[in-house]
mmCIF file of C-alpha atoms in Angstrom:
data_model
loop_
_atom_site.group_PDB
_atom_site.id
_atom_site.type_symbol
_atom_site.label_atom_id
_atom_site.label_comp_id
_atom_site.label_asym_id
_atom_site.label_seq_id
_atom_site.Cartn_x
_atom_site.Cartn_y
_atom_site.Cartn_z
ATOM 1 C CA MET A 1 107.813 77.418 88.590
ATOM 2 C CA PRO A 2 105.303 77.479 91.497
ATOM 3 C CA PRO A 3 102.576 80.134 91.356
ATOM 4 C CA HIS A 4 103.410 83.348 93.111
ATOM 5 C CA PRO A 5 101.428 83.724 96.350
ATOM 6 C CA LEU A 6 98.663 86.281 96.367
ATOM 7 C CA PRO A 7 99.515 89.647 97.903
ATOM 8 C CA ARG A 8 97.862 90.535 101.183
ATOM 9 C CA LEU A 9 94.370 91.499 100.119
ATOM 10 C CA SER A 10 92.110 93.905 101.972
ATOM 11 C CA THR A 11 89.445 92.574 104.293
ATOM 12 C CA ARG A 12 86.898 94.017 101.879
ATOM 13 C CA ALA A 13 88.329 92.106 98.908
ATOM 14 C CA LEU A 14 88.504 88.850 100.838
ATOM 15 C CA ALA A 15 84.817 89.139 101.731
ATOM 16 C CA MET A 16 83.647 89.616 98.132
ATOM 17 C CA LYS A 17 81.629 86.868 96.461
ATOM 18 C CA ALA A 18 80.909 86.214 92.810
ATOM 19 C CA SER A 19 77.451 87.004 91.500
ATOM 20 C CA GLU A 20 75.535 83.744 91.353
ATOM 21 C CA ILE A 21 73.700 85.036 88.304
ATOM 22 C CA ARG A 22 76.881 85.981 86.417
ATOM 23 C CA GLU A 23 78.427 82.605 87.215
ATOM 24 C CA LEU A 24 75.240 80.818 86.171
ATOM 25 C CA LEU A 25 75.103 82.635 82.837
ATOM 26 C CA LYS A 26 78.467 81.078 81.953
ATOM 27 C CA LEU A 27 76.772 77.670 82.054
ATOM 28 C CA VAL A 28 73.675 78.400 79.998
ATOM 29 C CA SER A 29 75.119 79.165 76.583
ATOM 30 C CA ARG A 30 74.220 75.761 75.105
ATOM 31 C CA PRO A 31 71.853 76.166 72.118
ATOM 32 C CA SER A 32 69.514 73.602 73.667
ATOM 33 C CA MET A 33 69.218 75.517 76.951
ATOM 34 C CA THR A 34 65.989 77.283 77.892
ATOM 35 C CA SER A 35 67.194 80.008 80.228
ATOM 36 C CA PHE A 36 64.903 81.761 82.668
ATOM 37 C CA ALA A 37 68.022 82.866 84.566
ATOM 38 C CA GLY A 38 69.341 86.225 83.382
ATOM 39 C CA GLY A 39 67.182 89.313 83.653
ATOM 40 C CA ILE A 40 68.440 90.562 80.322
ATOM 41 C CA PRO A 41 66.758 92.081 77.275
ATOM 42 C CA ASP A 42 66.143 89.974 74.192
ATOM 43 C CA PRO A 43 68.851 91.053 71.693
ATOM 44 C CA ALA A 44 66.401 90.415 68.868
ATOM 45 C CA LEU A 45 64.540 93.504 70.109
ATOM 46 C CA PHE A 46 67.546 95.834 69.928
ATOM 47 C CA ASN A 47 66.959 98.524 67.296
ATOM 48 C CA VAL A 48 70.218 97.952 65.447
ATOM 49 C CA GLY A 49 69.330 100.372 62.660
ATOM 50 C CA LEU A 50 68.727 103.134 65.196
ATOM 51 C CA PHE A 51 72.253 102.752 66.561
ATOM 52 C CA GLN A 52 73.792 102.463 63.106
ATOM 53 C CA ASP A 53 72.183 105.802 62.248
ATOM 54 C CA ALA A 54 73.407 107.293 65.526
ATOM 55 C CA TYR A 55 77.003 106.297 64.806
ATOM 56 C CA ARG A 56 76.771 107.589 61.234
ATOM 57 C CA GLN A 57 75.451 110.933 62.451
ATOM 58 C CA THR A 58 78.149 111.145 65.110
ATOM 59 C CA PHE A 59 80.979 110.578 62.638
ATOM 60 C CA ALA A 60 79.448 112.559 59.771
ATOM 61 C CA GLY A 61 81.171 115.777 60.855
ATOM 62 C CA PRO A 62 84.632 116.248 62.370
ATOM 63 C CA SER A 63 83.482 118.401 65.288
ATOM 64 C CA ILE A 64 81.079 115.954 66.952
ATOM 65 C CA ALA A 65 83.315 112.998 66.009
ATOM 66 C CA ARG A 66 86.288 114.539 67.802
ATOM 67 C CA GLU A 67 84.099 115.305 70.813
ATOM 68 C CA ALA A 68 82.931 111.680 70.880
ATOM 69 C CA LEU A 69 86.530 110.423 70.881
ATOM 70 C CA GLN A 70 87.756 112.834 73.546
ATOM 71 C CA TYR A 71 87.686 112.957 77.338
ATOM 72 C CA SER A 72 84.537 114.529 78.764
ATOM 73 C CA THR A 73 83.301 116.027 82.003
ATOM 74 C CA THR A 74 82.641 113.681 84.902
ATOM 75 C CA GLU A 75 79.058 114.922 85.222
ATOM 76 C CA GLY A 76 78.277 113.631 81.741
ATOM 77 C CA TYR A 77 77.386 114.756 78.225
ATOM 78 C CA LEU A 78 75.289 117.887 78.691
ATOM 79 C CA PRO A 79 72.680 117.268 75.937
ATOM 80 C CA LEU A 80 71.989 113.848 77.466
ATOM 81 C CA ARG A 81 71.618 115.331 80.943
ATOM 82 C CA VAL A 82 69.218 117.930 79.527
ATOM 83 C CA TRP A 83 67.134 115.138 77.935
ATOM 84 C CA ILE A 84 67.094 113.138 81.188
ATOM 85 C CA ALA A 85 66.148 116.208 83.227
ATOM 86 C CA ALA A 86 63.178 116.764 80.914
ATOM 87 C CA ARG A 87 62.075 113.129 81.350
ATOM 88 C CA MET A 88 62.414 113.415 85.112
ATOM 89 C CA ALA A 89 60.333 116.603 85.076
ATOM 90 C CA ALA A 90 57.601 114.783 83.144
ATOM 91 C CA MET A 91 57.578 112.253 86.009
ATOM 92 C CA GLY A 92 57.154 115.004 88.594
ATOM 93 C CA VAL A 93 60.833 115.430 89.521
ATOM 94 C CA ASN A 94 61.595 118.992 88.483
ATOM 95 C CA CYS A 95 65.344 119.202 88.174
ATOM 96 C CA ALA A 96 68.201 120.732 86.185
ATOM 97 C CA PRO A 97 71.199 119.088 84.479
ATOM 98 C CA ASP A 98 73.218 119.865 87.622
ATOM 99 C CA ASN A 99 70.979 117.381 89.443
ATOM 100 C CA ILE A 100 71.996 114.583 87.045
ATOM 101 C CA LEU A 101 75.168 112.482 87.070
ATOM 102 C CA ILE A 102 75.726 110.063 84.190
ATOM 103 C CA THR A 103 77.046 106.700 85.379
ATOM 104 C CA SER A 104 78.396 103.571 83.723
ATOM 105 C CA GLY A 105 75.096 101.772 84.120
ATOM 106 C CA SER A 106 72.937 102.096 87.203
ATOM 107 C CA GLN A 107 75.130 99.447 88.836
ATOM 108 C CA GLN A 108 77.950 101.986 89.096
ATOM 109 C CA GLY A 109 75.447 104.383 90.597
ATOM 110 C CA LEU A 110 74.743 101.925 93.412
ATOM 111 C CA ASP A 111 78.457 101.462 94.049
ATOM 112 C CA LEU A 112 79.088 105.214 94.175
ATOM 113 C CA ILE A 113 76.164 105.739 96.552
ATOM 114 C CA GLY A 114 77.479 102.981 98.806
ATOM 115 C CA LYS A 115 80.898 104.599 98.794
ATOM 116 C CA LEU A 116 79.349 107.976 99.570
ATOM 117 C CA MET A 117 77.120 106.871 102.417
ATOM 118 C CA LEU A 118 78.299 103.697 104.109
ATOM 119 C CA ASP A 119 80.868 103.027 106.786
ATOM 120 C CA GLU A 120 81.568 99.594 108.197
ATOM 121 C CA GLY A 121 78.695 98.512 110.431
ATOM 122 C CA ASP A 122 76.128 100.975 109.052
ATOM 123 C CA THR A 123 72.672 99.565 108.395
ATOM 124 C CA VAL A 124 71.033 99.220 104.985
ATOM 125 C CA ALA A 125 67.299 98.471 104.995
ATOM 126 C CA THR A 126 65.917 96.581 102.012
ATOM 127 C CA ALA A 127 63.014 94.459 100.988
ATOM 128 C CA GLN A 128 63.878 90.792 101.407
ATOM 129 C CA PRO A 129 64.417 89.353 98.869
ATOM 130 C CA THR A 130 66.096 92.179 96.977
ATOM 131 C CA TYR A 131 68.308 92.819 93.953
ATOM 132 C CA LEU A 132 71.523 90.798 94.155
ATOM 133 C CA GLY A 133 73.552 93.540 92.436
ATOM 134 C CA ALA A 134 72.629 96.004 95.167
ATOM 135 C CA LEU A 135 73.694 93.538 97.850
ATOM 136 C CA GLN A 136 77.018 93.144 96.034
ATOM 137 C CA ALA A 137 77.539 96.879 95.573
ATOM 138 C CA PHE A 138 76.767 97.796 99.175
ATOM 139 C CA SER A 139 78.479 94.772 100.724
ATOM 140 C CA ALA A 140 81.844 96.122 99.609
ATOM 141 C CA TYR A 141 81.451 98.794 102.306
ATOM 142 C CA GLN A 142 80.687 96.199 105.004
ATOM 143 C CA PRO A 143 77.262 97.287 106.234
ATOM 144 C CA THR A 144 74.629 95.277 108.066
ATOM 145 C CA PHE A 145 71.438 94.458 106.146
ATOM 146 C CA GLU A 146 68.016 94.383 107.740
ATOM 147 C CA ALA A 147 64.488 93.885 106.467
ATOM 148 C CA LEU A 148 62.686 97.125 105.710
ATOM 149 C CA ASP A 149 59.579 95.966 107.565
ATOM 150 C CA ALA A 150 61.522 95.012 110.711
ATOM 151 C CA PRO A 151 63.674 98.037 111.619
ATOM 152 C CA ARG A 152 65.748 98.087 114.781
ATOM 153 C CA ALA A 153 65.266 101.225 116.830
ATOM 154 C CA ALA A 154 68.732 100.854 118.366
ATOM 155 C CA CYS A 155 70.437 100.932 114.954
ATOM 156 C CA PRO A 156 68.439 103.006 112.454
ATOM 157 C CA ALA A 157 69.210 102.461 108.795
ATOM 158 C CA LYS A 158 71.435 104.929 107.004
ATOM 159 C CA LEU A 159 70.248 103.786 103.566
ATOM 160 C CA ILE A 160 66.903 102.421 102.421
ATOM 161 C CA TYR A 161 67.195 100.594 99.095
ATOM 162 C CA LEU A 162 63.974 100.155 97.100
ATOM 163 C CA VAL A 163 62.962 98.872 93.662
ATOM 164 C CA PRO A 164 59.389 100.173 93.750
ATOM 165 C CA ASP A 165 58.313 99.174 90.239
ATOM 166 C CA PHE A 166 58.325 95.480 89.193
ATOM 167 C CA ALA A 167 61.105 94.630 91.596
ATOM 168 C CA ASN A 168 64.030 92.398 90.863
ATOM 169 C CA PRO A 169 63.606 89.571 91.840
ATOM 170 C CA THR A 170 59.917 89.373 92.792
ATOM 171 C CA GLY A 171 58.253 91.442 90.067
ATOM 172 C CA GLU A 172 56.146 93.129 92.747
ATOM 173 C CA THR A 173 55.203 96.810 92.801
ATOM 174 C CA MET A 174 55.020 98.998 95.897
ATOM 175 C CA SER A 175 51.608 100.540 96.459
ATOM 176 C CA LEU A 176 51.200 104.295 96.745
ATOM 177 C CA LYS A 177 50.587 103.847 100.473
ATOM 178 C CA ALA A 178 53.829 101.862 100.835
ATOM 179 C CA ARG A 179 55.788 104.566 98.986
ATOM 180 C CA HIS A 180 54.516 107.240 101.363
ATOM 181 C CA ALA A 181 55.274 104.946 104.293
ATOM 182 C CA ALA A 182 58.862 104.469 103.094
ATOM 183 C CA LEU A 183 59.338 108.233 102.999
ATOM 184 C CA ALA A 184 57.928 108.572 106.507
ATOM 185 C CA GLN A 185 60.218 105.793 107.693
ATOM 186 C CA ALA A 186 63.223 107.509 106.094
ATOM 187 C CA ASP A 187 62.288 110.721 107.905
ATOM 188 C CA THR A 188 62.092 108.902 111.226
ATOM 189 C CA MET A 189 65.479 107.246 110.760
ATOM 190 C CA GLY A 190 67.196 110.154 109.032
ATOM 191 C CA ALA A 191 67.942 107.769 106.145
ATOM 192 C CA LEU A 192 68.602 108.316 102.457
ATOM 193 C CA ILE A 193 66.346 106.424 100.037
ATOM 194 C CA VAL A 194 67.947 104.853 96.960
ATOM 195 C CA GLU A 195 65.197 104.411 94.366
ATOM 196 C CA ASP A 196 66.295 101.887 91.746
ATOM 197 C CA ALA A 197 64.040 102.514 88.754
ATOM 198 C CA ALA A 198 65.600 100.063 86.306
ATOM 199 C CA TYR A 199 62.238 98.578 85.243
ATOM 200 C CA SER A 200 59.840 101.489 85.687
ATOM 201 C CA ALA A 201 59.321 101.997 81.932
ATOM 202 C CA LEU A 202 58.208 98.372 81.498
ATOM 203 C CA ARG A 203 54.621 98.502 82.732
ATOM 204 C CA TYR A 204 52.157 96.157 80.991
ATOM 205 C CA ASP A 205 49.062 96.415 83.178
ATOM 206 C CA GLY A 206 47.611 98.644 85.837
ATOM 207 C CA GLN A 207 48.031 102.281 86.718
ATOM 208 C CA ASP A 208 51.328 104.159 86.626
ATOM 209 C CA LEU A 209 52.393 105.158 90.149
ATOM 210 C CA PRO A 210 54.510 108.201 90.970
ATOM 211 C CA ALA A 211 58.190 107.711 91.595
ATOM 212 C CA ILE A 212 59.225 107.967 95.239
ATOM 213 C CA ALA A 213 61.467 110.863 94.195
ATOM 214 C CA ALA A 214 58.397 112.655 92.800
ATOM 215 C CA LEU A 215 56.434 112.103 96.021
ATOM 216 C CA ASP A 216 59.440 113.341 97.972
ATOM 217 C CA GLN A 217 59.681 116.525 95.924
ATOM 218 C CA ALA A 218 55.926 117.135 96.128
ATOM 219 C CA ARG A 219 56.141 117.264 99.930
ATOM 220 C CA THR A 220 59.430 119.176 100.208
ATOM 221 C CA GLY A 221 58.938 121.593 97.310
ATOM 222 C CA SER A 222 62.375 121.200 95.711
ATOM 223 C CA VAL A 223 64.737 118.564 94.365
ATOM 224 C CA GLU A 224 67.377 120.142 96.599
ATOM 225 C CA SER A 225 65.403 119.169 99.702
ATOM 226 C CA VAL A 226 64.601 115.531 98.959
ATOM 227 C CA ARG A 227 66.137 112.553 100.726
ATOM 228 C CA THR A 228 65.827 110.323 97.619
ATOM 229 C CA LEU A 229 68.469 109.481 95.034
ATOM 230 C CA TYR A 230 66.814 108.179 91.872
ATOM 231 C CA CYS A 231 68.854 105.681 89.819
ATOM 232 C CA GLY A 232 67.827 105.297 86.180
ATOM 233 C CA THR A 233 69.258 103.341 83.271
ATOM 234 C CA PHE A 234 68.956 102.808 79.527
ATOM 235 C CA SER A 235 69.936 99.144 79.886
ATOM 236 C CA LYS A 236 66.422 97.694 79.932
ATOM 237 C CA THR A 237 65.077 99.976 77.201
ATOM 238 C CA LEU A 238 67.724 100.930 74.615
ATOM 239 C CA SER A 239 70.971 99.004 75.196
ATOM 240 C CA PRO A 240 72.672 97.365 78.175
ATOM 241 C CA GLY A 241 75.969 97.064 76.301
ATOM 242 C CA LEU A 242 76.595 100.806 76.140
ATOM 243 C CA ARG A 243 76.447 100.973 79.970
ATOM 244 C CA VAL A 244 74.717 104.321 80.437
ATOM 245 C CA GLY A 245 72.695 105.139 83.541
ATOM 246 C CA TRP A 246 72.153 108.136 85.779
ATOM 247 C CA ILE A 247 71.591 109.374 89.305
ATOM 248 C CA CYS A 248 69.188 112.241 90.003
ATOM 249 C CA GLY A 249 69.169 114.069 93.321
ATOM 250 C CA PRO A 250 70.110 117.196 95.243
ATOM 251 C CA ALA A 251 73.025 119.040 93.645
ATOM 252 C CA ALA A 252 75.002 118.921 96.894
ATOM 253 C CA LEU A 253 74.972 115.104 96.820
ATOM 254 C CA ILE A 254 75.558 114.948 93.064
ATOM 255 C CA ARG A 255 78.711 117.079 93.470
ATOM 256 C CA ARG A 256 80.099 114.628 96.034
ATOM 257 C CA LEU A 257 79.224 111.677 93.806
ATOM 258 C CA VAL A 258 81.073 113.429 90.971
ATOM 259 C CA LEU A 259 84.242 113.463 93.095
ATOM 260 C CA LEU A 260 83.892 109.737 93.753
ATOM 261 C CA LYS A 261 83.314 108.983 90.069
ATOM 262 C CA GLN A 262 86.434 110.947 89.154
ATOM 263 C CA GLY A 263 88.417 108.479 91.206
ATOM 264 C CA ALA A 264 86.628 105.498 89.665
ATOM 265 C CA ASP A 265 86.670 106.096 85.895
ATOM 266 C CA LEU A 266 86.930 109.874 85.251
ATOM 267 C CA HIS A 267 83.704 109.739 83.218
ATOM 268 C CA THR A 268 81.373 107.368 81.395
ATOM 269 C CA ALA A 269 82.539 106.770 77.818
ATOM 270 C CA THR A 270 81.819 109.924 75.805
ATOM 271 C CA ILE A 271 80.875 108.147 72.609
ATOM 272 C CA ASN A 272 78.436 105.877 74.451
ATOM 273 C CA GLN A 273 76.674 108.874 75.945
ATOM 274 C CA ILE A 274 76.428 110.621 72.579
ATOM 275 C CA ILE A 275 75.045 107.492 70.900
ATOM 276 C CA ILE A 276 72.490 106.925 73.664
ATOM 277 C CA HIS A 277 71.443 110.571 73.373
ATOM 278 C CA HIS A 278 70.871 110.194 69.617
ATOM 279 C CA ALA A 279 68.872 107.006 70.166
ATOM 280 C CA ALA A 280 66.813 108.482 72.998
ATOM 281 C CA VAL A 281 65.925 111.635 71.083
ATOM 282 C CA ASP A 282 65.054 109.724 67.933
ATOM 283 C CA SER A 283 63.159 106.723 69.254
ATOM 284 C CA PHE A 284 62.992 106.202 73.029
ATOM 285 C CA ASP A 285 59.197 106.092 73.293
ATOM 286 C CA ALA A 286 58.790 103.950 70.177
ATOM 287 C CA GLN A 287 61.357 101.432 71.415
ATOM 288 C CA VAL A 288 59.744 101.223 74.850
ATOM 289 C CA SER A 289 56.344 100.649 73.256
ATOM 290 C CA ARG A 290 57.780 97.862 71.106
ATOM 291 C CA ILE A 291 59.443 95.937 73.906
ATOM 292 C CA ARG A 292 56.452 96.366 76.215
ATOM 293 C CA SER A 293 54.267 94.607 73.684
ATOM 294 C CA VAL A 294 56.631 91.647 73.338
ATOM 295 C CA TYR A 295 57.406 91.260 77.038
ATOM 296 C CA ARG A 296 53.727 91.519 77.974
ATOM 297 C CA THR A 297 52.995 88.538 75.730
ATOM 298 C CA ARG A 298 55.865 86.553 77.246
ATOM 299 C CA ARG A 299 54.805 87.361 80.781
ATOM 300 C CA ASP A 300 51.304 86.169 79.982
ATOM 301 C CA ALA A 301 52.723 82.967 78.486
ATOM 302 C CA MET A 302 54.747 82.234 81.634
ATOM 303 C CA LEU A 303 51.852 82.899 83.989
ATOM 304 C CA ALA A 304 49.545 80.737 81.896
ATOM 305 C CA ALA A 305 52.080 77.885 81.766
ATOM 306 C CA LEU A 306 52.591 77.998 85.531
ATOM 307 C CA GLN A 307 48.835 77.881 85.983
ATOM 308 C CA ARG A 308 48.634 74.796 83.763
ATOM 309 C CA TYR A 309 51.616 72.816 84.987
ATOM 310 C CA ALA A 310 52.678 73.871 88.492
ATOM 311 C CA PRO A 311 52.161 71.168 91.142
ATOM 312 C CA GLU A 312 50.055 71.784 94.206
ATOM 313 C CA GLY A 313 51.812 73.891 96.835
ATOM 314 C CA VAL A 314 53.672 76.096 94.317
ATOM 315 C CA HIS A 315 52.894 79.815 94.359
ATOM 316 C CA TRP A 316 54.075 82.720 92.208
ATOM 317 C CA THR A 317 53.778 86.460 91.786
ATOM 318 C CA ARG A 318 51.797 88.091 88.986
ATOM 319 C CA PRO A 319 53.844 91.139 87.963
ATOM 320 C CA GLU A 320 52.308 94.141 86.263
ATOM 321 C CA GLY A 321 55.589 94.795 84.448
ATOM 322 C CA GLY A 322 59.329 94.196 84.429
ATOM 323 C CA MET A 323 61.017 90.897 83.630
ATOM 324 C CA PHE A 324 60.478 88.523 86.553
ATOM 325 C CA VAL A 325 58.150 86.032 88.183
ATOM 326 C CA TRP A 326 59.026 84.914 91.732
ATOM 327 C CA VAL A 327 58.123 81.332 92.565
ATOM 328 C CA THR A 328 57.797 79.839 96.052
ATOM 329 C CA LEU A 329 57.964 76.060 96.390
ATOM 330 C CA PRO A 330 57.078 73.857 99.376
ATOM 331 C CA ALA A 331 59.463 74.505 102.259
ATOM 332 C CA HIS A 332 61.278 71.171 101.965
ATOM 333 C CA ILE A 333 62.515 71.822 98.398
ATOM 334 C CA ASP A 334 65.940 73.439 98.002
ATOM 335 C CA THR A 335 66.069 75.238 94.653
ATOM 336 C CA GLY A 336 69.866 75.135 94.670
ATOM 337 C CA ASP A 337 69.661 71.347 94.473
ATOM 338 C CA LEU A 338 66.769 71.576 92.019
ATOM 339 C CA LEU A 339 68.893 73.732 89.693
ATOM 340 C CA LYS A 340 71.482 70.958 89.294
ATOM 341 C CA GLN A 341 68.779 68.669 87.981
ATOM 342 C CA ALA A 342 67.208 71.392 85.863
ATOM 343 C CA LEU A 343 70.512 72.186 84.129
ATOM 344 C CA ARG A 344 70.822 68.535 83.113
ATOM 345 C CA ALA A 345 67.361 68.932 81.545
ATOM 346 C CA ASP A 346 68.489 72.145 79.781
ATOM 347 C CA ILE A 347 66.461 74.466 82.012
ATOM 348 C CA ALA A 348 68.037 77.360 83.957
ATOM 349 C CA PHE A 349 66.710 79.668 86.669
ATOM 350 C CA VAL A 350 68.171 81.556 89.625
ATOM 351 C CA PRO A 351 67.776 80.003 93.093
ATOM 352 C CA GLY A 352 66.153 82.492 95.439
ATOM 353 C CA ALA A 353 68.689 82.349 98.274
ATOM 354 C CA ALA A 354 70.998 84.626 96.237
ATOM 355 C CA PHE A 355 68.591 87.510 96.819
ATOM 356 C CA PHE A 356 68.533 87.277 100.612
ATOM 357 C CA PRO A 357 71.383 88.851 102.611
ATOM 358 C CA ASP A 358 71.306 85.926 105.038
ATOM 359 C CA GLY A 359 70.995 83.203 102.384
ATOM 360 C CA SER A 360 67.486 82.215 103.416
ATOM 361 C CA GLY A 361 64.625 81.636 100.970
ATOM 362 C CA ARG A 362 66.088 78.346 99.767
ATOM 363 C CA ASN A 363 62.673 77.174 98.538
ATOM 364 C CA THR A 364 62.271 80.118 96.145
ATOM 365 C CA MET A 365 63.405 80.900 92.605
ATOM 366 C CA ARG A 366 63.432 83.764 90.123
ATOM 367 C CA LEU A 367 62.192 83.161 86.598
ATOM 368 C CA SER A 368 62.814 85.728 83.865
ATOM 369 C CA PHE A 369 60.506 85.773 80.842
ATOM 370 C CA SER A 370 62.296 88.456 78.798
ATOM 371 C CA LEU A 371 64.665 86.276 76.754
ATOM 372 C CA CYS A 372 62.479 83.336 75.665
ATOM 373 C CA ASP A 373 59.657 83.278 73.142
ATOM 374 C CA GLU A 374 56.251 81.829 73.988
ATOM 375 C CA ALA A 375 57.026 78.328 72.694
ATOM 376 C CA GLN A 376 60.252 78.164 74.721
ATOM 377 C CA ILE A 377 58.424 79.396 77.804
ATOM 378 C CA GLU A 378 55.692 76.789 77.393
ATOM 379 C CA GLY A 379 58.136 73.926 76.979
ATOM 380 C CA GLY A 380 60.528 75.152 79.658
ATOM 381 C CA ILE A 381 57.864 75.648 82.321
ATOM 382 C CA TYR A 382 56.385 72.243 81.483
ATOM 383 C CA LYS A 383 59.747 70.538 82.054
ATOM 384 C CA LEU A 384 60.577 72.607 85.140
ATOM 385 C CA CYS A 385 57.231 71.906 86.787
ATOM 386 C CA GLY A 386 57.678 68.224 86.018
ATOM 387 C CA LEU A 387 61.002 68.273 87.870
ATOM 388 C CA ILE A 388 59.442 70.136 90.799
ATOM 389 C CA GLY A 389 56.716 67.511 91.014
ATOM 390 C CA LYS A 390 59.247 64.647 91.036
ATOM 391 C CA VAL A 391 61.367 66.303 93.731
ATOM 392 C CA ALA A 392 58.284 67.017 95.842
ATOM 393 C CA ARG A 393 57.078 63.400 95.572
ATOM 394 C CA ARG A 394 60.488 62.014 96.527
ATOM 395 C CA ALA A 395 60.656 64.317 99.525
ATOM 396 C CA GLU A 396 57.178 63.256 100.631
ATOM 397 C CA MET A 397 58.180 59.591 100.392
ATOM 398 C CA VAL A 398 61.260 60.226 102.553
ATOM 399 C CA VAL A 399 59.188 62.088 105.147
ATOM 400 C CA GLY A 400 56.484 59.429 105.053
#
């Protein structure tokens, strides 16, 4: 029997593209593979005992167990929102639980914000390169993307998307001056800032900088007056698998986001929120301290290996935190082609063009150091740099 033809899909659905990172991760499961591709936590660092205790406590009494297995409010589990509000206040964002919406990971937060704010043809200003997941989330609403540092006066941005701390993919951090400038630019354009703070807890060096949302509140006097929506997550600190994130912002915007979330999934899984709350109360700071120590060592190993083995003409960022190093190769090297060779040598990375709305940056790549130990990093960077050198020499011979 011939396959049934596809129904008539929406223009939006037809324009969707698979995540290059998600597709790549399907190919890197071989035991021999050294993967610098996925920006994912090392599962060896998950505090399994902490979550076992959380589940035991949750099911120890019938009352909390029944609550965990039941529907919940769209806004989210109140004790968790209270805990998050206290953390936000410690960062300089004085808010109440009504200013917090729990989401199914911060990725859902980006999708809901896109749905709230964007019509077809609206402009989103971002750093370039920028987080691929944000490009995917916003692209569903058919906006135009422009570089944050090259705004068009004729078409001011409606959204400004920023990852100010240890950005995905570059690992770079916005200076305090740049954060103030972004707020001034948002004022000029009448734009909403989306502050993606997925990596802000993972600082290894340097001075903590205030969140853009905190700077915004300091100048306006109230969380209800800010033009920043802060997106947080527990994925990089406690557990990505439980899919718990949050949005913090003015209550008027949170209420509208609640309506959109009701249509999406009613609420984030109740039991996941309760378990994350237990884990956060019991051991959030200790867990963050633990993973910082490990990831700092791995970052240092990657930077040192690049310094030892990278051919002339290769440049890279030196992140103060997060999970990523951004590498720029000579202009004539296409990292998409390089990846095919690297995979045959059991090395994986993400070609940089995926992080540019226009597909440029073909001589760049993102390397993640979070998943590999120091020996794997040393060996993987050695092999990768050897491949880069061979490709560069071949290209020079062709040109010559």
